[in-house]
PDB file of C-alpha atoms in Angstrom:
ATOM      1  CA  GLN A 853    -106.500-133.259 -17.996  1.00 79.00           C
ATOM      2  CA  VAL A 854    -108.873-134.992 -20.327  1.00 89.00           C
ATOM      3  CA  GLN A 855    -112.299-135.941 -19.156  1.00 94.00           C
ATOM      4  CA  LEU A 856    -113.737-139.178 -20.866  1.00 96.00           C
ATOM      5  CA  VAL A 857    -117.219-140.485 -20.849  1.00 96.00           C
ATOM      6  CA  GLU A 858    -117.898-144.185 -22.135  1.00 96.00           C
ATOM      7  CA  SER A 859    -121.028-145.682 -23.539  1.00 96.00           C
ATOM      8  CA  GLY A 860    -122.322-148.649 -25.259  1.00 97.00           C
ATOM      9  CA  GLY A 861    -121.868-151.261 -23.097  1.00 95.00           C
ATOM     10  CA  GLY A 862    -124.700-153.934 -22.371  1.00 97.00           C
ATOM     11  CA  SER A 863    -125.625-157.501 -22.161  1.00 98.00           C
ATOM     12  CA  VAL A 864    -125.290-159.884 -25.438  1.00 98.00           C
ATOM     13  CA  GLN A 865    -125.155-163.366 -26.177  1.00 98.00           C
ATOM     14  CA  ALA A 866    -121.966-165.244 -27.057  1.00 98.00           C
ATOM     15  CA  GLY A 867    -121.058-164.698 -30.537  1.00 98.00           C
ATOM     16  CA  GLY A 868    -122.828-161.170 -30.533  1.00 98.00           C
ATOM     17  CA  SER A 869    -121.335-157.659 -31.009  1.00 98.00           C
ATOM     18  CA  LEU A 870    -121.007-154.501 -29.221  1.00 98.00           C
ATOM     19  CA  ARG A 871    -119.321-151.147 -29.850  1.00 98.00           C
ATOM     20  CA  LEU A 872    -118.096-148.899 -27.216  1.00 98.00           C
ATOM     21  CA  SER A 873    -117.606-145.184 -27.589  1.00 98.00           C
ATOM     22  CA  CYS A 874    -115.758-142.879 -25.552  1.00 97.00           C
ATOM     23  CA  ALA A 875    -116.055-139.115 -25.723  1.00 96.00           C
ATOM     24  CA  ALA A 876    -113.053-137.054 -24.720  1.00 94.00           C
ATOM     25  CA  SER A 877    -112.824-133.305 -23.980  1.00 90.00           C
ATOM     26  CA  GLY A 878    -110.186-131.050 -22.482  1.00 84.00           C
ATOM     27  CA  ASN A 879    -106.515-131.329 -23.314  1.00 75.00           C
ATOM     28  CA  THR A 880    -106.846-133.759 -26.256  1.00 75.00           C
ATOM     29  CA  ASP A 881    -104.269-134.514 -28.876  1.00 79.00           C
ATOM     30  CA  ARG A 882    -104.575-136.716 -31.764  1.00 78.00           C
ATOM     31  CA  ASN A 883    -100.777-137.972 -30.970  1.00 81.00           C
ATOM     32  CA  TYR A 884    -101.579-139.008 -27.340  1.00 90.00           C
ATOM     33  CA  CYS A 885    -101.729-142.875 -26.354  1.00 95.00           C
ATOM     34  CA  MET A 886    -105.551-143.675 -25.989  1.00 96.00           C
ATOM     35  CA  GLY A 887    -106.945-147.122 -24.846  1.00 97.00           C
ATOM     36  CA  TRP A 888    -109.288-149.626 -23.548  1.00 98.00           C
ATOM     37  CA  PHE A 889    -108.850-151.515 -20.350  1.00 98.00           C
ATOM     38  CA  ARG A 890    -111.122-154.049 -18.464  1.00 98.00           C
ATOM     39  CA  GLN A 891    -111.571-155.485 -15.262  1.00 98.00           C
ATOM     40  CA  ALA A 892    -113.532-158.712 -14.371  1.00 96.00           C
ATOM     41  CA  PRO A 893    -114.520-159.376 -10.752  1.00 92.00           C
ATOM     42  CA  GLY A 894    -111.737-160.627  -8.828  1.00 94.00           C
ATOM     43  CA  LYS A 895    -109.226-160.013 -11.416  1.00 96.00           C
ATOM     44  CA  GLU A 896    -106.713-157.147 -12.101  1.00 95.00           C
ATOM     45  CA  ARG A 897    -107.320-154.446 -14.874  1.00 96.00           C
ATOM     46  CA  GLU A 898    -105.908-155.575 -18.104  1.00 97.00           C
ATOM     47  CA  GLY A 899    -105.249-153.891 -21.064  1.00 97.00           C
ATOM     48  CA  VAL A 900    -107.457-154.548 -24.101  1.00 98.00           C
ATOM     49  CA  ALA A 901    -106.344-152.289 -27.131  1.00 98.00           C
ATOM     50  CA  THR A 902    -104.451-149.213 -27.476  1.00 98.00           C
ATOM     51  CA  ILE A 903    -103.921-146.460 -30.341  1.00 97.00           C
ATOM     52  CA  GLY A 904    -101.091-144.169 -30.789  1.00 95.00           C
ATOM     53  CA  THR A 905     -99.407-142.233 -33.367  1.00 91.00           C
ATOM     54  CA  ALA A 906    -100.674-142.409 -36.959  1.00 91.00           C
ATOM     55  CA  GLY A 907    -103.386-144.643 -35.787  1.00 92.00           C
ATOM     56  CA  THR A 908    -101.178-147.432 -35.058  1.00 95.00           C
ATOM     57  CA  THR A 909    -102.738-150.050 -32.820  1.00 97.00           C
ATOM     58  CA  ASN A 910    -102.023-152.975 -30.417  1.00 97.00           C
ATOM     59  CA  TYR A 911    -104.431-155.737 -29.337  1.00 98.00           C
ATOM     60  CA  ALA A 912    -104.101-157.948 -26.239  1.00 98.00           C
ATOM     61  CA  GLU A 913    -103.811-161.724 -27.596  1.00 98.00           C
ATOM     62  CA  SER A 914    -107.114-162.662 -26.184  1.00 97.00           C
ATOM     63  CA  VAL A 915    -108.980-160.073 -28.411  1.00 98.00           C
ATOM     64  CA  SER A 916    -106.897-159.991 -31.500  1.00 98.00           C
ATOM     65  CA  GLY A 917    -109.027-160.751 -34.450  1.00 98.00           C
ATOM     66  CA  ARG A 918    -112.128-159.951 -32.751  1.00 98.00           C
ATOM     67  CA  PHE A 919    -112.146-156.446 -31.570  1.00 98.00           C
ATOM     68  CA  THR A 920    -110.865-153.159 -33.355  1.00 98.00           C
ATOM     69  CA  ILE A 921    -110.036-149.854 -31.891  1.00 98.00           C
ATOM     70  CA  SER A 922    -110.223-146.647 -33.821  1.00 97.00           C
ATOM     71  CA  LYS A 923    -110.647-143.182 -33.196  1.00 95.00           C
ATOM     72  CA  ASP A 924    -112.333-140.238 -34.804  1.00 93.00           C
ATOM     73  CA  ASN A 925    -110.115-137.184 -34.250  1.00 90.00           C
ATOM     74  CA  THR A 926    -112.904-134.838 -35.568  1.00 91.00           C
ATOM     75  CA  LYS A 927    -115.342-136.043 -32.983  1.00 93.00           C
ATOM     76  CA  ASN A 928    -112.591-136.689 -30.245  1.00 93.00           C
ATOM     77  CA  THR A 929    -114.308-139.959 -29.752  1.00 95.00           C
ATOM     78  CA  LEU A 930    -112.421-143.242 -29.170  1.00 97.00           C
ATOM     79  CA  TYR A 931    -114.273-146.547 -30.114  1.00 98.00           C
ATOM     80  CA  LEU A 932    -114.055-150.228 -29.539  1.00 98.00           C
ATOM     81  CA  GLN A 933    -115.791-152.448 -31.981  1.00 98.00           C
ATOM     82  CA  MET A 934    -116.267-155.874 -30.308  1.00 98.00           C
ATOM     83  CA  ASN A 935    -117.044-158.859 -32.309  1.00 98.00           C
ATOM     84  CA  SER A 936    -117.349-162.867 -31.640  1.00 98.00           C
ATOM     85  CA  LEU A 937    -118.013-162.111 -27.880  1.00 98.00           C
ATOM     86  CA  LYS A 938    -117.078-164.367 -25.620  1.00 98.00           C
ATOM     87  CA  PRO A 939    -118.199-165.070 -21.909  1.00 97.00           C
ATOM     88  CA  GLU A 940    -114.618-164.538 -20.667  1.00 97.00           C
ATOM     89  CA  ASP A 941    -114.931-161.030 -22.330  1.00 98.00           C
ATOM     90  CA  THR A 942    -117.297-160.117 -19.367  1.00 98.00           C
ATOM     91  CA  ALA A 943    -115.872-157.072 -17.516  1.00 98.00           C
ATOM     92  CA  MET A 944    -116.062-153.566 -16.736  1.00 98.00           C
ATOM     93  CA  TYR A 945    -114.495-151.742 -19.831  1.00 98.00           C
ATOM     94  CA  TYR A 946    -112.624-148.339 -19.252  1.00 98.00           C
ATOM     95  CA  CYS A 947    -111.419-146.117 -21.700  1.00 97.00           C
ATOM     96  CA  ALA A 948    -108.280-144.174 -20.667  1.00 97.00           C
ATOM     97  CA  ALA A 949    -106.066-141.487 -22.088  1.00 95.00           C
ATOM     98  CA  SER A 950    -102.106-140.826 -21.583  1.00 94.00           C
ATOM     99  CA  LEU A 951    -100.296-137.847 -21.958  1.00 90.00           C
ATOM    100  CA  ARG A 952     -97.411-139.703 -23.560  1.00 92.00           C
ATOM    101  CA  TRP A 953     -97.352-140.493 -26.987  1.00 92.00           C
ATOM    102  CA  GLY A 954     -95.830-143.454 -29.259  1.00 93.00           C
ATOM    103  CA  SER A 955     -96.939-146.286 -31.534  1.00 93.00           C
ATOM    104  CA  GLY A 956     -99.860-148.397 -30.361  1.00 93.00           C
ATOM    105  CA  GLY A 957     -97.434-150.992 -29.246  1.00 94.00           C
ATOM    106  CA  TYR A 958     -95.610-148.684 -27.112  1.00 95.00           C
ATOM    107  CA  CYS A 959     -98.805-147.349 -25.839  1.00 95.00           C
ATOM    108  CA  PHE A 960     -99.859-150.959 -24.900  1.00 95.00           C
ATOM    109  CA  ARG A 961     -96.604-151.488 -22.991  1.00 94.00           C
ATOM    110  CA  MET A 962     -96.721-148.631 -21.053  1.00 92.00           C
ATOM    111  CA  GLY A 963     -99.376-150.485 -18.766  1.00 89.00           C
ATOM    112  CA  ALA A 964    -102.352-148.698 -16.902  1.00 92.00           C
ATOM    113  CA  SER A 965    -100.156-146.754 -14.623  1.00 92.00           C
ATOM    114  CA  ASP A 966     -99.092-144.482 -17.536  1.00 93.00           C
ATOM    115  CA  TYR A 967    -102.684-143.648 -18.305  1.00 95.00           C
ATOM    116  CA  ARG A 968    -103.829-140.311 -16.227  1.00 93.00           C
ATOM    117  CA  SER A 969    -107.195-140.072 -17.153  1.00 95.00           C
ATOM    118  CA  TRP A 970    -110.141-142.654 -16.971  1.00 97.00           C
ATOM    119  CA  GLY A 971    -113.711-142.860 -17.915  1.00 97.00           C
ATOM    120  CA  GLN A 972    -116.201-144.194 -15.179  1.00 97.00           C
ATOM    121  CA  GLY A 973    -116.440-147.457 -16.930  1.00 97.00           C
ATOM    122  CA  THR A 974    -119.060-149.297 -18.838  1.00 97.00           C
ATOM    123  CA  GLN A 975    -120.461-152.990 -18.296  1.00 98.00           C
ATOM    124  CA  VAL A 976    -120.336-155.535 -20.690  1.00 98.00           C
ATOM    125  CA  THR A 977    -121.900-158.924 -20.150  1.00 98.00           C
ATOM    126  CA  VAL A 978    -121.679-161.824 -22.369  1.00 98.00           C
ATOM    127  CA  SER A 979    -123.876-164.805 -21.557  1.00 98.00           C
ATOM    128  CA  SER A 980    -123.167-168.250 -22.993  1.00 95.00           C
TER     129      SER A 980
END
């Protein structure tokens, strides 16, 4: 089991930036799929970005070019750099880890149900 703790959320105006962090402990392995998901009020949880073996990544179309996922294996920490934020990015953001591994694209296609460990979430609010 992996324990995940997110931080870095907050309120920002449109066009601003935030960096989310997710500290992992427990059964971590640099090859396991990890990702960021988000859920806005009244909407389903959706994948934002994933990272897999050899640091390969994949992004939702809505954030591609604006968000960057990265991982520091020496610190067991996952990051999400969010730039050019839009009001529609407002949501609770969750870090997740899987016991499966593959490319970033594979990790994204798996979907939320294949991620067994979840953080408590961190709120991101973007005002216009």
